[in-house]
Tab-separated table of C-alpha atoms in Angstrom:
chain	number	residue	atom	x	y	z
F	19	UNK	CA	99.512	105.206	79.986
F	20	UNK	CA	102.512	102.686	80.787
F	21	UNK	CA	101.434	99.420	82.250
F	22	UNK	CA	103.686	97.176	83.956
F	23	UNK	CA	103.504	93.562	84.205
F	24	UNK	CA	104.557	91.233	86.874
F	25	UNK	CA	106.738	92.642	89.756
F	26	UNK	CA	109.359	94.444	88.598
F	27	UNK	CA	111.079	96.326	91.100
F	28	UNK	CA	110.455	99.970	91.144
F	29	UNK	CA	106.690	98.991	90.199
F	30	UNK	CA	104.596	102.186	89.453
F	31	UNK	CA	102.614	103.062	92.424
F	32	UNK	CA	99.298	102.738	90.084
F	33	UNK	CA	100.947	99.919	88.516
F	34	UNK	CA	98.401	97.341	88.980
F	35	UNK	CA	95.805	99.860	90.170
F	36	UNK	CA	95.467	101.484	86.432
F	37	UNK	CA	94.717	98.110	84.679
F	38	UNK	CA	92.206	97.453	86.833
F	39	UNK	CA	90.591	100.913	86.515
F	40	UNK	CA	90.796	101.322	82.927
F	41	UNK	CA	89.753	97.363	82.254
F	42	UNK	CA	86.548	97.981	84.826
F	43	UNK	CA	85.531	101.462	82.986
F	44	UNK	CA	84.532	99.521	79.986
F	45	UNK	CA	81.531	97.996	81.970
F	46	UNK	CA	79.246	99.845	80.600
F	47	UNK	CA	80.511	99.191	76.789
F	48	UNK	CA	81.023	95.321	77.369
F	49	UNK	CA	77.314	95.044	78.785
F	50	UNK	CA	76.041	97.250	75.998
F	51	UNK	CA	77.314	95.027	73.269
F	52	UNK	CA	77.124	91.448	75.555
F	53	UNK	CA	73.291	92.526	75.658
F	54	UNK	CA	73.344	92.753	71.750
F	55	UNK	CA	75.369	89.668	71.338
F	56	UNK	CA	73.044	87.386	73.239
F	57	UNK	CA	70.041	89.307	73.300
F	58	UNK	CA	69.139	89.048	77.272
F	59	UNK	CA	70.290	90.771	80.383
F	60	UNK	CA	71.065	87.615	82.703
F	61	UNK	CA	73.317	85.753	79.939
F	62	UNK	CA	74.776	89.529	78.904
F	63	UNK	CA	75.652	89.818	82.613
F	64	UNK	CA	77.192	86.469	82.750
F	65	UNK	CA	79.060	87.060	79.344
F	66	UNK	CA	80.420	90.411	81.079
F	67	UNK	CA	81.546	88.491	84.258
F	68	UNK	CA	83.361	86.179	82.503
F	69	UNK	CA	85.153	88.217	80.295
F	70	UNK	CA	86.617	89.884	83.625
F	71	UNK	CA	87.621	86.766	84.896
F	72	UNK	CA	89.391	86.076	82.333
F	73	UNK	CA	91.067	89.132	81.233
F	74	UNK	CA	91.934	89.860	85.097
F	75	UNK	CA	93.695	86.177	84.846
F	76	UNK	CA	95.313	87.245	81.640
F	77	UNK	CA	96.563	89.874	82.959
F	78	UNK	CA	100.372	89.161	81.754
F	79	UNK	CA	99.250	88.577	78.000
F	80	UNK	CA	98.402	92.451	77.582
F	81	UNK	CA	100.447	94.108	75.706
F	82	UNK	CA	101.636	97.557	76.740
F	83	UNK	CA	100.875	100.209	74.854
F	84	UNK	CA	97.739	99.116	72.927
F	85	UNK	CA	94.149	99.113	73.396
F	86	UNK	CA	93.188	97.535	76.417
F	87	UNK	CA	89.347	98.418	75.370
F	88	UNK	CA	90.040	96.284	72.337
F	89	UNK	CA	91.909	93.410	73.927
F	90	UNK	CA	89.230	93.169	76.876
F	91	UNK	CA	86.584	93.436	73.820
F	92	UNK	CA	88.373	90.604	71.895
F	93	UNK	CA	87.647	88.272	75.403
F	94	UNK	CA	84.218	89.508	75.576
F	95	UNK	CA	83.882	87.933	71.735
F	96	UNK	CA	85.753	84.784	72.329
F	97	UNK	CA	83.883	83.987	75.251
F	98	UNK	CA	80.683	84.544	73.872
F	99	UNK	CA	81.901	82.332	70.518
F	100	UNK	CA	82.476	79.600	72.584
F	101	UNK	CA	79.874	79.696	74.634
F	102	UNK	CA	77.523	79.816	71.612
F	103	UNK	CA	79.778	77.206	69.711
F	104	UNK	CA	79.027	74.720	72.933
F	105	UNK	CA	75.356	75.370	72.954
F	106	UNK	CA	74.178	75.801	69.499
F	107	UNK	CA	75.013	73.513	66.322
F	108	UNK	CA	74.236	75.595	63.860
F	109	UNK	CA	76.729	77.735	62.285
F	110	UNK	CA	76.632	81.530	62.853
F	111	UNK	CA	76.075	82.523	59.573
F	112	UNK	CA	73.598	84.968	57.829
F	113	UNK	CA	70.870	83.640	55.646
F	114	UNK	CA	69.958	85.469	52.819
F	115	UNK	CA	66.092	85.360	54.020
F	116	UNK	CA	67.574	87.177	57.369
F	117	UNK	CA	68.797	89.896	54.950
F	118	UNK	CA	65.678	90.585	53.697
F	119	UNK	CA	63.754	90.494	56.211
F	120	UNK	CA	66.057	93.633	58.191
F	121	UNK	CA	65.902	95.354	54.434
F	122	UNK	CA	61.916	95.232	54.282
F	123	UNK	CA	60.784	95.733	57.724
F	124	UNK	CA	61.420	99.145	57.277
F	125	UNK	CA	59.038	101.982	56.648
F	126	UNK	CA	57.379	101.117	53.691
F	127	UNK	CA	57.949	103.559	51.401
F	128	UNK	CA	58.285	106.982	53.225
F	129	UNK	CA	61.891	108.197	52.211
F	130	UNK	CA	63.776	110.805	54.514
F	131	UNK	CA	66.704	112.546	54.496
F	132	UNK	CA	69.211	112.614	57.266
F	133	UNK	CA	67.823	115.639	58.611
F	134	UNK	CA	64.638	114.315	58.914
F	135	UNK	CA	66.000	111.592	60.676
F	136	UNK	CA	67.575	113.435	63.244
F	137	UNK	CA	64.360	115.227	64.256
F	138	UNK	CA	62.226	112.392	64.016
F	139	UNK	CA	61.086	112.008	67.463
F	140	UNK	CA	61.099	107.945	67.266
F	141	UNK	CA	64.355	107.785	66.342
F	142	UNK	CA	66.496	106.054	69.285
F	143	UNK	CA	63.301	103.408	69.099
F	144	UNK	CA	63.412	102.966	65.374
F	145	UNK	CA	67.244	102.965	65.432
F	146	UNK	CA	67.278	100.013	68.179
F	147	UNK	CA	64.615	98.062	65.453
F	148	UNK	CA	66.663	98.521	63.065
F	149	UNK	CA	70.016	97.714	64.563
F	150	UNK	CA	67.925	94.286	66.089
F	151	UNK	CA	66.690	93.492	62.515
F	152	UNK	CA	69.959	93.503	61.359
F	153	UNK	CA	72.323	89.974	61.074
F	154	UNK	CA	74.276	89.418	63.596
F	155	UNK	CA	77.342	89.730	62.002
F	156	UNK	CA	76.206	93.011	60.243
F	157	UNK	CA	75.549	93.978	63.456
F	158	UNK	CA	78.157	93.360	65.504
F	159	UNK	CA	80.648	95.194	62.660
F	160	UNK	CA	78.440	98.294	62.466
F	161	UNK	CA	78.493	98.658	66.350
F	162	UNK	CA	81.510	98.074	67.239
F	163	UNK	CA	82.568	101.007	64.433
F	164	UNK	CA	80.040	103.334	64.688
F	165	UNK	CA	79.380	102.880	68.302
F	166	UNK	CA	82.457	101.934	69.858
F	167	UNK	CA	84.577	103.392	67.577
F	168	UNK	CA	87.019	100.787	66.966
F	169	UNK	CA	89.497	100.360	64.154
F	170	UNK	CA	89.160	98.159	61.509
F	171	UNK	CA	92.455	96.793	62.161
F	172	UNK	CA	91.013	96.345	66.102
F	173	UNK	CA	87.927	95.164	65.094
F	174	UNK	CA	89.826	92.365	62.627
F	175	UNK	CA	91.970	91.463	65.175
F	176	UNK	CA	89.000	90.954	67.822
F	177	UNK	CA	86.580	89.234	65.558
F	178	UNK	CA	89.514	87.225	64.034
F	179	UNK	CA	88.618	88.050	61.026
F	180	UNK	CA	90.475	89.552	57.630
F	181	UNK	CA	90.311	93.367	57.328
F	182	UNK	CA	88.217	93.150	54.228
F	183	UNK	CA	85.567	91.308	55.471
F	184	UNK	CA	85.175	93.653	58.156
F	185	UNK	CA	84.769	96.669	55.656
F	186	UNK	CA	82.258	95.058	53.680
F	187	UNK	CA	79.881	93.838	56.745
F	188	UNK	CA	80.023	97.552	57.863
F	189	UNK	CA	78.746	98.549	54.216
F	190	UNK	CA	76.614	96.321	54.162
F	191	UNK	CA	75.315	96.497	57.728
F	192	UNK	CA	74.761	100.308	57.404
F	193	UNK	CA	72.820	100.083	53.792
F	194	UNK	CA	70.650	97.496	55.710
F	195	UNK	CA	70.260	99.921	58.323
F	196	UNK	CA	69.233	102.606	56.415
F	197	UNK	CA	66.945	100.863	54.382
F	198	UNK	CA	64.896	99.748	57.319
F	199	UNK	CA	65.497	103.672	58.704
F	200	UNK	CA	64.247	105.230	55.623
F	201	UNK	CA	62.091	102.455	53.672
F	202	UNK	CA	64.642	103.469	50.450
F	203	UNK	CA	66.622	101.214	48.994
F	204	UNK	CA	69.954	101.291	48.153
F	205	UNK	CA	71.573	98.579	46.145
E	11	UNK	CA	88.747	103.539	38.850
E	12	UNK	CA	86.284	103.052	35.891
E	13	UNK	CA	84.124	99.937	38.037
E	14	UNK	CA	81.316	100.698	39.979
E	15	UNK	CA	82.169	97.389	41.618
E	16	UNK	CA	85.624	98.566	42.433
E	17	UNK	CA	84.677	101.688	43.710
E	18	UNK	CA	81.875	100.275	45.927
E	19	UNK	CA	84.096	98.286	47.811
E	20	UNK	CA	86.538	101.504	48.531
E	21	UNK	CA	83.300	103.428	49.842
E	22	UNK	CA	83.234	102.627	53.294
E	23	UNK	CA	87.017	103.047	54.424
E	24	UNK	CA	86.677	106.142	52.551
E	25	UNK	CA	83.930	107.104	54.538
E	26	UNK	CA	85.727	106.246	58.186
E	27	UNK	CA	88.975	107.988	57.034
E	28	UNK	CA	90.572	104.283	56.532
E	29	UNK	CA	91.626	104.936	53.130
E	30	UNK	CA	95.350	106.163	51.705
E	31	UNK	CA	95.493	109.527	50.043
E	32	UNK	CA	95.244	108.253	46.271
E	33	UNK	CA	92.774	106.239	47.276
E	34	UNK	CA	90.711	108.824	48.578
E	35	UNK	CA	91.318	110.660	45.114
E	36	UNK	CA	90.188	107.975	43.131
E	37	UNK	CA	86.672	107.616	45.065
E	38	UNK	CA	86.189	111.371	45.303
E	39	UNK	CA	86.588	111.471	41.445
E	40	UNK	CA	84.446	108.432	40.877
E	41	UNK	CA	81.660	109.793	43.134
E	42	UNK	CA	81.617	112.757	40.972
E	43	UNK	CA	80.883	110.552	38.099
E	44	UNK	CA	78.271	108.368	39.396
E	45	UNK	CA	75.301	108.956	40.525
E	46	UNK	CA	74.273	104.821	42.180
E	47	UNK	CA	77.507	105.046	43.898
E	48	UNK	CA	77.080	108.812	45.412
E	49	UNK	CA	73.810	107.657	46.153
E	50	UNK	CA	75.582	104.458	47.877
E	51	UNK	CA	77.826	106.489	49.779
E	52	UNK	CA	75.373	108.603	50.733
E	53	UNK	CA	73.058	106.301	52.355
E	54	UNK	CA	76.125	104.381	54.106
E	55	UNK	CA	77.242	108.057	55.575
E	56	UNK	CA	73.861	109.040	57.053
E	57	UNK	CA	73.513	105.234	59.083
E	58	UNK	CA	76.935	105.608	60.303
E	59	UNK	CA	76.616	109.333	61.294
E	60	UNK	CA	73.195	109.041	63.019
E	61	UNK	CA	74.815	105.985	64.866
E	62	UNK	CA	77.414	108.360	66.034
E	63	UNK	CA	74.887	111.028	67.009
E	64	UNK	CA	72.863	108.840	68.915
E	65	UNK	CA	75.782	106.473	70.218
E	66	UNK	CA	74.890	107.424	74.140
E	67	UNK	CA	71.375	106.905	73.613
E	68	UNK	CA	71.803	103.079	72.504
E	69	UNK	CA	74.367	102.629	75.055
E	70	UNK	CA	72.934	101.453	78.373
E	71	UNK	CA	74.526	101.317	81.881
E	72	UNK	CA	75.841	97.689	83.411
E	73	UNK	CA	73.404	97.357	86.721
E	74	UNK	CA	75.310	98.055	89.486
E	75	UNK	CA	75.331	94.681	90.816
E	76	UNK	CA	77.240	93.395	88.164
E	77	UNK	CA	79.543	96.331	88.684
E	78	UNK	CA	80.144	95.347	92.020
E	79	UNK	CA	80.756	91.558	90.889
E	80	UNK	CA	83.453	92.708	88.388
E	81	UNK	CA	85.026	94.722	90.200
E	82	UNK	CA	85.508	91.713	92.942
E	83	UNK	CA	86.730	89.596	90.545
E	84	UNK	CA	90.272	92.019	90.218
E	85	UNK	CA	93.376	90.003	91.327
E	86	UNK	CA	94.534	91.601	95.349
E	87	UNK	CA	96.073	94.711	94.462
E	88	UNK	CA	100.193	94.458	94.232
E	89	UNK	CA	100.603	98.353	94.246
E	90	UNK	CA	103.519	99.350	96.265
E	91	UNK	CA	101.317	101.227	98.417
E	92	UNK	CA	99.276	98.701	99.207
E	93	UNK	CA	101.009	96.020	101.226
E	94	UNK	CA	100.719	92.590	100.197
E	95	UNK	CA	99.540	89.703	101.146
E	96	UNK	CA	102.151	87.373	102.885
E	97	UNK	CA	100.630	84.303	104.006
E	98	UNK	CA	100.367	82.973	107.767
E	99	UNK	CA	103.871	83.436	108.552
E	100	UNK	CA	103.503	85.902	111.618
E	101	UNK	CA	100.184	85.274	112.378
E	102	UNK	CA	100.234	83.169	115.105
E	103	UNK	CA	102.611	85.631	116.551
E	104	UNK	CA	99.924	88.138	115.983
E	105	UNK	CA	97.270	86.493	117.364
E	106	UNK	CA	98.837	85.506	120.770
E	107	UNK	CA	98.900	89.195	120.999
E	108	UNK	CA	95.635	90.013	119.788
E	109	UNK	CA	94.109	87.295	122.514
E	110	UNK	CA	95.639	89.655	124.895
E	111	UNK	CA	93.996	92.638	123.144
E	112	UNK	CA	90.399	91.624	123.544
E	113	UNK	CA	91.263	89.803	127.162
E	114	UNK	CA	92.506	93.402	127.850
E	115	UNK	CA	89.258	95.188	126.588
E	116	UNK	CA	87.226	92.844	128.677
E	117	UNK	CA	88.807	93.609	131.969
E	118	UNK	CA	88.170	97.463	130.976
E	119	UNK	CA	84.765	96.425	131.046
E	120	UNK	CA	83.693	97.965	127.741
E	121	UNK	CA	80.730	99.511	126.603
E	122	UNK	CA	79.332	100.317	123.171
E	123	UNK	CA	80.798	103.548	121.939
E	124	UNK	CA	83.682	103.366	124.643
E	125	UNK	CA	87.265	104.557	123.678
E	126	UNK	CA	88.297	101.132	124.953
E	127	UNK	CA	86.293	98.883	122.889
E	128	UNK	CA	87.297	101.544	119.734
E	129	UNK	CA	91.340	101.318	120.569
E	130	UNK	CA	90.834	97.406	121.420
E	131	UNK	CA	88.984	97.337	118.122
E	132	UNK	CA	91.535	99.653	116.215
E	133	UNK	CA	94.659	97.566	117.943
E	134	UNK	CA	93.701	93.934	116.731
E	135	UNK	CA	93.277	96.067	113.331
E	136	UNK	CA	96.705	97.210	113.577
E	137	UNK	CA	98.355	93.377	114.473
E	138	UNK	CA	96.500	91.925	111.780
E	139	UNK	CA	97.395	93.930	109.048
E	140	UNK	CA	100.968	94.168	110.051
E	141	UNK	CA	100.618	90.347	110.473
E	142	UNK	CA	99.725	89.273	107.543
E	143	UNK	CA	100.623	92.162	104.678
E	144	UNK	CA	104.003	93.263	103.910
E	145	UNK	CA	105.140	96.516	102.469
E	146	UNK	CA	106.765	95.581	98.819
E	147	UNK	CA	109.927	97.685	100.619
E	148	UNK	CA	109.480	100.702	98.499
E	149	UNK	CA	107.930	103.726	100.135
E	150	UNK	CA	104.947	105.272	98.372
E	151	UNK	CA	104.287	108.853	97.931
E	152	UNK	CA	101.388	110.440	100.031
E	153	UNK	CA	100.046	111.865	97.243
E	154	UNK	CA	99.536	108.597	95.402
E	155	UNK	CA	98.335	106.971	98.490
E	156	UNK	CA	96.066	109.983	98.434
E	157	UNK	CA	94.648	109.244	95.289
E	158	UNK	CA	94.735	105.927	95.897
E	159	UNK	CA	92.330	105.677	98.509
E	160	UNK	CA	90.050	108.162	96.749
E	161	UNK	CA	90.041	106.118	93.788
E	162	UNK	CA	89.282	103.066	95.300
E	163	UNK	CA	87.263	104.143	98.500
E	164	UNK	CA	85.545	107.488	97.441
E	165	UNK	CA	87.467	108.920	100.323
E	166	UNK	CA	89.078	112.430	100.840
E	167	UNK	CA	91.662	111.462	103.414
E	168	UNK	CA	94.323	113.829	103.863
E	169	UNK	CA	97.902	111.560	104.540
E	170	UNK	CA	100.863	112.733	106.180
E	171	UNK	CA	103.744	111.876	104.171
E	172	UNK	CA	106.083	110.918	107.506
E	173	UNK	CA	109.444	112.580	108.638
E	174	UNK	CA	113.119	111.386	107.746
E	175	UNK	CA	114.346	113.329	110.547
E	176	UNK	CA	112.062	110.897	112.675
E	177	UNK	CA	112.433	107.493	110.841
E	178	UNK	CA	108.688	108.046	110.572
E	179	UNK	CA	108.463	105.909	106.816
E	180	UNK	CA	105.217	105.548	104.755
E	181	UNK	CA	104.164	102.367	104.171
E	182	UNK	CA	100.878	102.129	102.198
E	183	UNK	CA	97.374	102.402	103.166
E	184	UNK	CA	94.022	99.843	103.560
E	185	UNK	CA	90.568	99.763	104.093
E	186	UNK	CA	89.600	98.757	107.410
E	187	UNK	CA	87.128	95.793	107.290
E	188	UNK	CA	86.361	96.016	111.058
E	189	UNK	CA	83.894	98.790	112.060
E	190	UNK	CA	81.676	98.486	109.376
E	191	UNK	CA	84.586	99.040	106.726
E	192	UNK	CA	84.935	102.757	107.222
E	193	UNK	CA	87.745	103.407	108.341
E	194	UNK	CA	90.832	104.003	106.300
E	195	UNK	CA	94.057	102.353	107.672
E	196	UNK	CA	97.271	104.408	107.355
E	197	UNK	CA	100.128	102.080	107.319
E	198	UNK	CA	103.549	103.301	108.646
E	199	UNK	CA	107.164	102.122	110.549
E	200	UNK	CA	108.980	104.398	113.008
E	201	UNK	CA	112.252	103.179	112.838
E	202	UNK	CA	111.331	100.374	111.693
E	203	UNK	CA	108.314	99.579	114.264
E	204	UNK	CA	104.994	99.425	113.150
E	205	UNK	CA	102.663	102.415	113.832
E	206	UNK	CA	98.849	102.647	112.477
E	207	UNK	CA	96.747	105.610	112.006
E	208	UNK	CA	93.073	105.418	111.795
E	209	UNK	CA	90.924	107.726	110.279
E	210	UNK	CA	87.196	107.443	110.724
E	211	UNK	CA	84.951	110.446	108.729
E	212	UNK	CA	82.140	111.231	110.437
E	213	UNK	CA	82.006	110.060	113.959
E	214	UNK	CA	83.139	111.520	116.810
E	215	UNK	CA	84.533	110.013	119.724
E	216	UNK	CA	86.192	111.210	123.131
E	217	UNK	CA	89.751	111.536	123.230
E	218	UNK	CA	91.276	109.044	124.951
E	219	UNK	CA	94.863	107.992	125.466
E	220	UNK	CA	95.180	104.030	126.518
E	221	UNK	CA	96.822	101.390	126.164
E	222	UNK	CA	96.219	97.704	125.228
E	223	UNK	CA	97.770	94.402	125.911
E	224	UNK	CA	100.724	96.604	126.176
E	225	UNK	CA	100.368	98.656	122.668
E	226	UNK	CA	99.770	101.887	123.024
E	227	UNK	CA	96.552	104.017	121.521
E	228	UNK	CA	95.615	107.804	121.493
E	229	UNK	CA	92.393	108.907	119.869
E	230	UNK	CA	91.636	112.246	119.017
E	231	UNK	CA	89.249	113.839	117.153
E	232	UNK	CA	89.510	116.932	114.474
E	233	UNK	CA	86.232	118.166	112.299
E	234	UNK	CA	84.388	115.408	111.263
E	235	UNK	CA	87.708	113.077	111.740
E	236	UNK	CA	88.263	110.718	114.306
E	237	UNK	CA	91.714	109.688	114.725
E	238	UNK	CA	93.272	106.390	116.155
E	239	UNK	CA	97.096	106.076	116.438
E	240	UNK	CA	97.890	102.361	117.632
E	241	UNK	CA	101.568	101.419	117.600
E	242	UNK	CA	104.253	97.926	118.250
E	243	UNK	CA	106.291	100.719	120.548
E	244	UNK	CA	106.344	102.213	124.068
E	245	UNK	CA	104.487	104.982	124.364
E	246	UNK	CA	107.243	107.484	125.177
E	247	UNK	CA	108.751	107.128	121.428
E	248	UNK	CA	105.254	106.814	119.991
E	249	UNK	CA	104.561	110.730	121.316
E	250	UNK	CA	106.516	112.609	118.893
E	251	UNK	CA	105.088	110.700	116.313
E	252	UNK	CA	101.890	111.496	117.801
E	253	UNK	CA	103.093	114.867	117.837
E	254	UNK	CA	103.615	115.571	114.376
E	255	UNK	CA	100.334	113.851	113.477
E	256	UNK	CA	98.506	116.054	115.192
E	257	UNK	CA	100.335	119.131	113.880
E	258	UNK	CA	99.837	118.022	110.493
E	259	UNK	CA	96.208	116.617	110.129
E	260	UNK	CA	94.699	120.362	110.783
């Protein structure tokens, strides 16, 4: 899809139109992962609400030809950084205690195999604990891979972060998260 | 790659597909070797595939309200079909005539549901939106005006596409705000005039042929359709653009 900015003459028809639509049918993704980010509806609303301000004002800085999912994403990120950099002092880091706690509040001791996992009835419920008890930056790598299927480069380039690190919070985010699936651990 | 350190680190792109060809070699071959690191890859591959499986399930749905919100926020649409927004410039000339739209409707002595108050209603429609949006000068195809208004409305209206032969030009399309916002607002010139075309899904109203404040206004209805043609012409050149409407929205 070919997106044209400003007002060229000879503007598409759906020009403007198609931004709009494609930027407003990632709703549903931005609230999902806004909701994760801060953890309730009403700020995960406003999050989502801002990031459309913003990106509809920004509408000239997209590039086109690349992922408007990801650049809308990357506001969604930024906003919420700031946000959380003007409210909270303390840095958003992960403790070590924060690691073990996701890695032991597992299932203690009853190992499963991915099959087992699939059938288990609980699943969704234990897979939301588990994806809660994770830290946030483990998190917010494994979803936006394994959930919203971004990149690495995307994901890098949204989190402003370097390539590597994203690669090793995704390991490390999914051994967490299968520990506390299985109650096995890995490392 | 002899390290299981070095080979851990090369176990998740490999997993995602993220990793070159010789890359993907040298992991295969190490995995073969080691038992911790098969074991580490293994673990790493079921989170990330039951993730995938059950990615709709974790995903939940924005409340509509904050749908609604967004979708507000989006700039005023500059798509050629949809004219645009050009300040007060001809208002006042609009309004002057407008006054004398509504003084009109009154001396009809108007009732609810009368063809008058609909083509007085449909006429200061018609001013306005000439008033105060301009086409961009390009015409639009019907088919994109079409979708268009689908798209954006959720409605199935059916647009004619206009006639060379008659100077009958295209011009875009709105949503009507007045009567209750449903009614879509057909936008088009006749040689260069302004002519509107109303169409109103589900209600059904007499056919009437008026006019207002000197503007003149035929309603018709077809189905489910009611039609309102309102136009800045006389009457006698608005007919065969009347004409082919009618002919064409079967």
């Amino acid at each position: 899809m070919v997106f044209r900015r400003g007002r060229q003459p000879g503007l598409e028809a759906d020009g403007a139109s198609a931004f709009e639509r494609e930027a407003l049918a990632c709703i549903d993704s931005l609230y999902g992962t806004a909701l994760r980010l801060t953890g309730n509806p009403a700020d995960a609303e406003d999050l989502v609400q801002d990031t459309y301000l913003k990106a509809f004002r920004a509408v000239d800085q997209f590039q086109p030809g690349t992922n408007l999912k990801a650049w809308i994403f990357a506001i969604l990120h930024n906003t919420f950084l700031n946000r959380r950099r003007r409210a909270v002092k303390e840095p958003l880091g992960v403790e070590p205690e924060e690691i073990e706690r996701a890695a032991s509040s597992g299932f203690g001791g009853s190992v499963a195999t991915p099959e087992q996992l699939l059938v288990r009835e609980t699943l969704d419920d234990d897979l939301q604990a588990a994806l809660d008890a994770l830290p946030g930056n483990f998190r917010q790598a494994v979803w936006l891979r394994d959930v919203e299927e971004f990149s690495y480069a995307e994901i890098a380039k949204m989190l402003d972060i370097p390539v590597g690190t994203v690669m090793s919070r995704i390991s490390r985010g999914r051994r967490l998260l299968y520990e506390h699936l299985t109650g096995v651990r890995v490392s | 790659m002899d390290s299981c350190r070095e080979a851990q680190a090369r176990i998740t792109p490999f997993l995602d597909g993220e990793s070159g060809e010789a890359e993907r070699r040298q992991v295969e071959a190490h995995l073969q070797d080691c038992g911790p690191c098969q074991a580490d890859a293994a673990a790493q591959d079921v989170a990330r595939r039951v993730l995938h499986v059950r990615s709709a399930a974790l995903q939940v749905k924005a409340p509509e309200a904050l749908r609604a919100r967004c979708a507000s926020l989006a700039p005023t649409p500059r798509r050629a079909w949809l004219p645009r927004w050009s300040g007060w410039r001809v208002l006042s000339l609009g309004s002057a005539a407008a006054m004398g739209v509504v003084v009109a409707a009154f001396v009809f002595g108007v009732a609810t549901h009368s063809p008058v108050l609909l083509a007085a209603e449909m006429t200061l429609d018609h001013l306005k939106c000439f008033a105060l949006f301009e086409s961009e000068g390009s015409t639009p195809a019907a088919t994109d005006v079409e979708a268009a208004v689908r798209d954006r409305f959720g409605w199935r209206v059916s647009v004619p596409a206009g006639r060379e032969d008659e100077r009958l030009v295209l011009q875009g399309a709105r949503r009507c705000l007045s009567h209750d916002g449903s009614v879509a607002h057909l936008m088009y010139r006749h040689a260069g005039r302004p002519v509107s075309l109303f169409v109103m899904p589900n209600e059904q109203h007499r056919a009437a042929d008026l006019a207002l404040g000197g503007y003149p206004a035929h309603i018709w209805t077809r189905g489910d359709l009611t039609y309102v043609l309102v136009a800045s012409e006389p009457d006698d050149r608005l007919r065969p653009v009347m004409a082919y409407f009618t002919s064409t929205l079967r």
